[in-house]
């Protein structure tokens, strides 16, 4: 543990690879320590082993600070992207957008696993992760709009439309899962952390997810309208099969969103009826 605290995490010019390196390091520590950090060494104490409480707190602080540092780096990368493009509609057209969003998703996974490992999070981490999910959701929404416009223009579904749709639904679903998990951890109260923007950030995320779902439903409807022109070679060439899989993908996302908002199972069933 002492070695970990004193270890300097190397940085490279490839943020995504750096995050993968962090994830690998974290996975190794999870395999080694299990939930001992989250329990503050209670299992070790029960076994009669000597436990250094200060060392446990130090390693937890070190891991927490890695999350904070990563959030700052991701925020800086998002600002760099803003300087390159005018809006999200432009970002989806260049490789930078895909790489940045992959980094955001990987970063959210690392932060989610880390706060679970140490058993705590903070308003700062939760707030900034909510912003990242909103950015990611906006990117997915613009991708869906691009899919819809492409199909309308060509008057037929593209070969990979169904697959791309489900990939986008799965990815934003993962991002929401990570955010849910981060919010489930014990909150570290810190009076120095600002909370003035908490409500506006939550409202922004809600608006993004609503717009995303509207566009997703539109994508499914457009796909069904042009299903008679499906290209041979699509693994879901059967229109009914494509419709079922795309609808199930959207319903899976809806469940995750409802979990994020805390809506009960009755509302889930009502939403399923609306989508179908």
CSV table of C-alpha atoms in Angstrom, one decimal:
chain,number,residue,atom,x,y,z
A,1,UNK,CA,0.0,0.0,0.0
A,2,UNK,CA,2.8,2.4,0.9
A,3,UNK,CA,4.3,1.8,-2.5
A,4,UNK,CA,1.0,2.8,-4.2
A,5,UNK,CA,0.7,6.1,-2.4
A,6,UNK,CA,4.2,7.1,-3.4
A,7,UNK,CA,3.7,6.0,-7.0
A,8,UNK,CA,3.5,8.6,-9.7
A,9,UNK,CA,1.1,7.7,-12.5
A,10,UNK,CA,2.8,8.3,-15.9
A,11,UNK,CA,1.0,10.3,-18.5
A,12,UNK,CA,1.2,10.1,-22.2
A,13,UNK,CA,-0.3,11.9,-25.2
A,14,UNK,CA,-3.0,9.2,-25.5
A,15,UNK,CA,-5.6,9.8,-22.8
A,16,UNK,CA,-7.6,6.7,-23.6
A,17,UNK,CA,-4.6,4.4,-23.2
A,18,UNK,CA,-3.7,6.2,-19.9
A,19,UNK,CA,-7.2,5.5,-18.6
A,20,UNK,CA,-6.9,1.9,-19.6
A,21,UNK,CA,-3.7,1.7,-17.7
A,22,UNK,CA,-5.4,3.2,-14.6
A,23,UNK,CA,-8.2,0.6,-15.0
A,24,UNK,CA,-5.7,-2.2,-15.1
A,25,UNK,CA,-4.0,-0.9,-12.0
A,26,UNK,CA,-7.3,-0.7,-10.2
A,27,UNK,CA,-8.4,-4.1,-11.3
A,28,UNK,CA,-5.2,-5.6,-9.8
A,29,UNK,CA,-5.8,-3.8,-6.5
A,30,UNK,CA,-9.5,-5.0,-6.4
A,31,UNK,CA,-8.3,-8.6,-6.9
A,32,UNK,CA,-5.7,-8.1,-4.1
A,33,UNK,CA,-7.8,-6.3,-1.5
A,34,UNK,CA,-11.4,-7.1,-2.4
A,35,UNK,CA,-13.8,-4.9,-0.3
A,36,UNK,CA,-11.3,-4.4,2.6
A,37,UNK,CA,-10.8,-0.7,1.8
A,38,UNK,CA,-14.5,0.0,1.7
A,39,UNK,CA,-14.9,-1.8,5.0
A,40,UNK,CA,-11.9,0.1,6.5
A,41,UNK,CA,-10.1,-3.2,7.2
A,42,UNK,CA,-12.9,-4.7,9.4
A,43,UNK,CA,-12.3,-8.2,8.0
A,44,UNK,CA,-8.6,-8.0,8.7
A,45,UNK,CA,-9.3,-6.8,12.2
A,46,UNK,CA,-11.7,-9.7,12.8
A,47,UNK,CA,-9.0,-12.1,11.7
A,48,UNK,CA,-6.7,-10.5,14.3
A,49,UNK,CA,-4.4,-8.9,11.8
A,50,UNK,CA,-2.7,-5.6,12.5
A,51,UNK,CA,-4.4,-2.8,10.6
A,52,UNK,CA,-3.0,0.6,10.0
A,53,UNK,CA,-6.1,2.9,9.8
A,54,UNK,CA,-4.1,5.9,8.7
A,55,UNK,CA,-2.5,3.9,5.9
A,56,UNK,CA,-6.0,2.7,4.7
A,57,UNK,CA,-7.2,6.3,4.7
A,58,UNK,CA,-4.1,7.4,2.9
A,59,UNK,CA,-4.6,4.9,0.1
A,60,UNK,CA,-8.3,5.8,-0.2
A,61,UNK,CA,-7.4,9.4,-0.4
A,62,UNK,CA,-4.8,8.6,-3.1
A,63,UNK,CA,-7.4,6.7,-5.2
A,64,UNK,CA,-10.0,9.4,-4.7
A,65,UNK,CA,-7.5,12.1,-5.9
A,66,UNK,CA,-6.9,10.0,-9.0
A,67,UNK,CA,-10.6,10.3,-9.8
A,68,UNK,CA,-10.5,14.1,-9.2
A,69,UNK,CA,-7.4,14.5,-11.4
A,70,UNK,CA,-8.9,12.4,-14.2
A,71,UNK,CA,-12.1,14.5,-14.1
A,72,UNK,CA,-10.0,17.6,-14.5
A,73,UNK,CA,-8.1,16.1,-17.4
A,74,UNK,CA,-11.4,15.1,-19.1
A,75,UNK,CA,-12.8,18.5,-18.5
A,76,UNK,CA,-9.7,20.0,-20.2
A,77,UNK,CA,-10.1,17.7,-23.2
A,78,UNK,CA,-13.7,18.7,-23.6
A,79,UNK,CA,-12.7,22.3,-23.6
A,80,UNK,CA,-10.1,21.6,-26.3
A,81,UNK,CA,-12.8,20.0,-28.4
A,82,UNK,CA,-15.0,23.0,-28.0
A,83,UNK,CA,-12.2,25.1,-29.4
A,84,UNK,CA,-12.0,22.9,-32.5
A,85,UNK,CA,-15.7,22.6,-33.4
A,86,UNK,CA,-18.7,24.9,-33.2
A,87,UNK,CA,-21.2,22.4,-31.8
A,88,UNK,CA,-21.8,18.7,-31.1
A,89,UNK,CA,-23.2,18.1,-34.6
A,90,UNK,CA,-19.7,18.9,-35.9
A,91,UNK,CA,-17.9,16.8,-33.3
A,92,UNK,CA,-19.6,13.6,-34.4
A,93,UNK,CA,-18.2,14.0,-37.9
A,94,UNK,CA,-14.5,13.9,-36.9
A,95,UNK,CA,-12.3,11.2,-35.2
A,96,UNK,CA,-11.6,13.5,-32.3
A,97,UNK,CA,-15.2,13.1,-31.2
A,98,UNK,CA,-15.2,9.3,-31.2
A,99,UNK,CA,-11.9,9.2,-29.2
A,100,UNK,CA,-13.0,11.8,-26.7
A,101,UNK,CA,-16.3,10.0,-26.0
A,102,UNK,CA,-14.4,6.7,-25.6
A,103,UNK,CA,-12.2,8.4,-23.1
A,104,UNK,CA,-15.2,9.8,-21.2
A,105,UNK,CA,-16.9,6.3,-21.1
A,106,UNK,CA,-13.7,4.7,-19.9
A,107,UNK,CA,-13.1,7.4,-17.4
A,108,UNK,CA,-16.6,7.0,-16.0
A,109,UNK,CA,-16.0,3.3,-15.6
A,110,UNK,CA,-12.7,3.9,-13.7
A,111,UNK,CA,-14.3,6.4,-11.4
A,112,UNK,CA,-17.3,4.2,-10.8
A,113,UNK,CA,-15.1,1.2,-9.9
A,114,UNK,CA,-12.8,3.3,-7.8
A,115,UNK,CA,-15.5,4.9,-5.6
A,116,UNK,CA,-17.0,1.4,-5.1
A,117,UNK,CA,-13.6,0.1,-4.1
A,118,UNK,CA,-13.0,2.7,-1.5
A,119,UNK,CA,-16.7,2.9,-0.5
A,120,UNK,CA,-17.2,6.7,-0.8
A,121,UNK,CA,-17.6,9.5,-3.2
A,122,UNK,CA,-18.1,13.3,-3.0
A,123,UNK,CA,-20.4,15.9,-4.4
A,124,UNK,CA,-17.6,17.1,-6.7
A,125,UNK,CA,-17.1,13.7,-8.3
A,126,UNK,CA,-20.8,13.1,-8.6
A,127,UNK,CA,-21.5,16.5,-10.1
A,128,UNK,CA,-18.7,16.4,-12.6
A,129,UNK,CA,-19.6,12.8,-13.7
A,130,UNK,CA,-23.2,14.0,-14.2
A,131,UNK,CA,-21.8,16.7,-16.5
A,132,UNK,CA,-19.8,14.1,-18.5
A,133,UNK,CA,-22.8,11.8,-18.9
A,134,UNK,CA,-24.8,14.8,-20.2
A,135,UNK,CA,-22.0,15.5,-22.7
A,136,UNK,CA,-22.0,11.9,-23.7
A,137,UNK,CA,-25.7,11.8,-24.0
A,138,UNK,CA,-25.7,14.9,-26.2
A,139,UNK,CA,-23.2,13.2,-28.5
A,140,UNK,CA,-25.3,10.0,-28.7
A,141,UNK,CA,-28.4,12.2,-29.4
A,142,UNK,CA,-26.6,13.9,-32.3
A,143,UNK,CA,-25.5,10.6,-33.7
A,144,UNK,CA,-29.1,9.4,-33.7
A,145,UNK,CA,-30.1,12.6,-35.5
A,146,UNK,CA,-27.4,12.0,-38.1
A,147,UNK,CA,-28.7,8.4,-38.5
A,148,UNK,CA,-32.2,9.6,-39.0
A,149,UNK,CA,-31.2,12.3,-41.6
A,150,UNK,CA,-29.0,9.8,-43.5
A,151,UNK,CA,-31.9,7.3,-43.8
A,152,UNK,CA,-34.4,10.0,-44.8
A,153,UNK,CA,-32.0,11.2,-47.5
A,154,UNK,CA,-31.3,7.8,-49.0
A,155,UNK,CA,-34.8,6.5,-48.5
A,156,UNK,CA,-33.4,3.3,-47.1
A,157,UNK,CA,-31.7,2.0,-44.0
A,158,UNK,CA,-28.0,1.6,-44.1
A,159,UNK,CA,-26.3,-1.7,-43.7
A,160,UNK,CA,-25.1,-1.0,-40.1
A,161,UNK,CA,-27.9,1.3,-38.9
A,162,UNK,CA,-29.4,-1.3,-36.5
A,163,UNK,CA,-26.0,-2.3,-35.1
A,164,UNK,CA,-25.0,1.4,-34.7
A,165,UNK,CA,-28.3,2.2,-32.9
A,166,UNK,CA,-27.9,-0.6,-30.4
A,167,UNK,CA,-24.2,0.3,-29.8
A,168,UNK,CA,-25.2,3.8,-29.0
A,169,UNK,CA,-28.0,2.7,-26.7
A,170,UNK,CA,-25.7,0.3,-24.9
A,171,UNK,CA,-22.9,2.9,-24.5
A,172,UNK,CA,-25.1,5.6,-23.0
A,173,UNK,CA,-26.7,2.9,-20.8
A,174,UNK,CA,-23.3,2.0,-19.5
A,175,UNK,CA,-22.6,5.7,-18.7
A,176,UNK,CA,-25.9,5.9,-16.8
A,177,UNK,CA,-25.0,2.7,-14.9
A,178,UNK,CA,-21.7,4.2,-13.9
A,179,UNK,CA,-23.4,7.4,-12.7
A,180,UNK,CA,-26.0,5.4,-10.7
A,181,UNK,CA,-23.2,3.4,-9.1
A,182,UNK,CA,-21.2,6.6,-8.2
A,183,UNK,CA,-24.3,8.1,-6.6
A,184,UNK,CA,-25.0,4.9,-4.5
A,185,UNK,CA,-21.7,5.3,-2.6
A,186,UNK,CA,-21.4,7.1,0.8
A,187,UNK,CA,-21.1,10.8,0.3
A,188,UNK,CA,-18.1,12.5,1.8
A,189,UNK,CA,-19.3,15.8,3.1
A,190,UNK,CA,-17.0,18.7,2.3
A,191,UNK,CA,-18.1,22.3,2.9
A,192,UNK,CA,-15.5,23.5,0.5
A,193,UNK,CA,-17.2,21.9,-2.5
A,194,UNK,CA,-19.7,24.2,-4.4
A,195,UNK,CA,-23.2,22.9,-4.8
A,196,UNK,CA,-24.9,25.9,-6.4
A,197,UNK,CA,-25.1,24.3,-9.9
A,198,UNK,CA,-26.4,20.9,-8.7
A,199,UNK,CA,-30.0,21.5,-9.8
A,200,UNK,CA,-29.1,23.1,-13.1
A,201,UNK,CA,-26.8,20.2,-14.0
A,202,UNK,CA,-29.4,17.6,-13.1
A,203,UNK,CA,-32.0,19.5,-15.3
A,204,UNK,CA,-29.5,19.6,-18.2
A,205,UNK,CA,-28.9,15.9,-17.9
A,206,UNK,CA,-32.7,15.2,-17.8
A,207,UNK,CA,-33.2,17.4,-20.9
A,208,UNK,CA,-30.5,15.6,-22.8
A,209,UNK,CA,-31.9,12.2,-21.9
A,210,UNK,CA,-35.4,13.2,-22.9
A,211,UNK,CA,-34.2,14.5,-26.3
A,212,UNK,CA,-32.1,11.4,-26.8
A,213,UNK,CA,-35.1,9.1,-26.2
A,214,UNK,CA,-37.3,11.1,-28.6
A,215,UNK,CA,-34.7,10.8,-31.3
A,216,UNK,CA,-34.2,7.1,-30.5
A,217,UNK,CA,-37.9,6.4,-31.0
A,218,UNK,CA,-37.7,8.4,-34.2
A,219,UNK,CA,-34.9,6.2,-35.4
A,220,UNK,CA,-36.9,3.1,-34.8
A,221,UNK,CA,-39.9,4.5,-36.6
A,222,UNK,CA,-37.8,5.6,-39.6
A,223,UNK,CA,-36.2,2.2,-39.7
A,224,UNK,CA,-39.6,0.5,-39.8
A,225,UNK,CA,-40.9,2.9,-42.5
A,226,UNK,CA,-38.0,2.0,-44.8
A,227,UNK,CA,-37.6,-1.6,-43.8
A,228,UNK,CA,-38.8,-2.8,-47.2
A,229,UNK,CA,-35.6,-1.4,-48.7
A,230,UNK,CA,-33.2,-3.1,-46.3
A,231,UNK,CA,-29.8,-4.0,-47.8
A,232,UNK,CA,-29.0,-7.6,-48.2
A,233,UNK,CA,-26.2,-8.8,-45.9
A,234,UNK,CA,-27.6,-7.1,-42.8
A,235,UNK,CA,-27.6,-9.7,-40.0
A,236,UNK,CA,-31.0,-8.4,-39.0
A,237,UNK,CA,-32.5,-8.3,-42.5
A,238,UNK,CA,-35.9,-9.4,-41.2
A,239,UNK,CA,-37.7,-6.1,-40.5
A,240,UNK,CA,-39.6,-7.5,-37.5
A,241,UNK,CA,-36.3,-8.8,-36.0
A,242,UNK,CA,-34.6,-5.4,-36.4
A,243,UNK,CA,-37.6,-3.7,-34.8
A,244,UNK,CA,-37.7,-6.0,-31.8
A,245,UNK,CA,-34.0,-5.7,-31.1
A,246,UNK,CA,-33.9,-2.0,-31.5
A,247,UNK,CA,-37.0,-1.6,-29.2
A,248,UNK,CA,-35.5,-3.9,-26.6
A,249,UNK,CA,-32.4,-1.8,-26.7
A,250,UNK,CA,-34.3,1.3,-26.1
A,251,UNK,CA,-36.4,-0.3,-23.3
A,252,UNK,CA,-33.1,-1.3,-21.6
A,253,UNK,CA,-31.9,2.2,-21.7
A,254,UNK,CA,-35.3,3.5,-20.4
A,255,UNK,CA,-34.9,1.1,-17.4
A,256,UNK,CA,-31.5,2.6,-16.6
A,257,UNK,CA,-32.8,6.2,-16.9
A,258,UNK,CA,-35.8,5.4,-14.6
A,259,UNK,CA,-33.4,3.9,-12.0
A,260,UNK,CA,-31.3,7.1,-12.2
A,261,UNK,CA,-34.4,9.2,-11.5
A,262,UNK,CA,-35.8,6.8,-8.9
A,263,UNK,CA,-39.1,6.2,-10.7
A,264,UNK,CA,-40.9,3.0,-9.6
A,265,UNK,CA,-41.8,-0.1,-11.5
A,266,UNK,CA,-45.3,1.0,-12.3
A,267,UNK,CA,-43.9,3.9,-14.3
A,268,UNK,CA,-41.6,1.5,-16.1
A,269,UNK,CA,-44.5,-0.6,-17.3
A,270,UNK,CA,-46.3,2.6,-18.6
A,271,UNK,CA,-43.2,3.6,-20.5
A,272,UNK,CA,-42.9,0.1,-22.1
A,273,UNK,CA,-46.5,0.5,-23.3
A,274,UNK,CA,-45.7,3.9,-24.8
A,275,UNK,CA,-42.6,2.6,-26.6
A,276,UNK,CA,-44.4,-0.4,-28.1
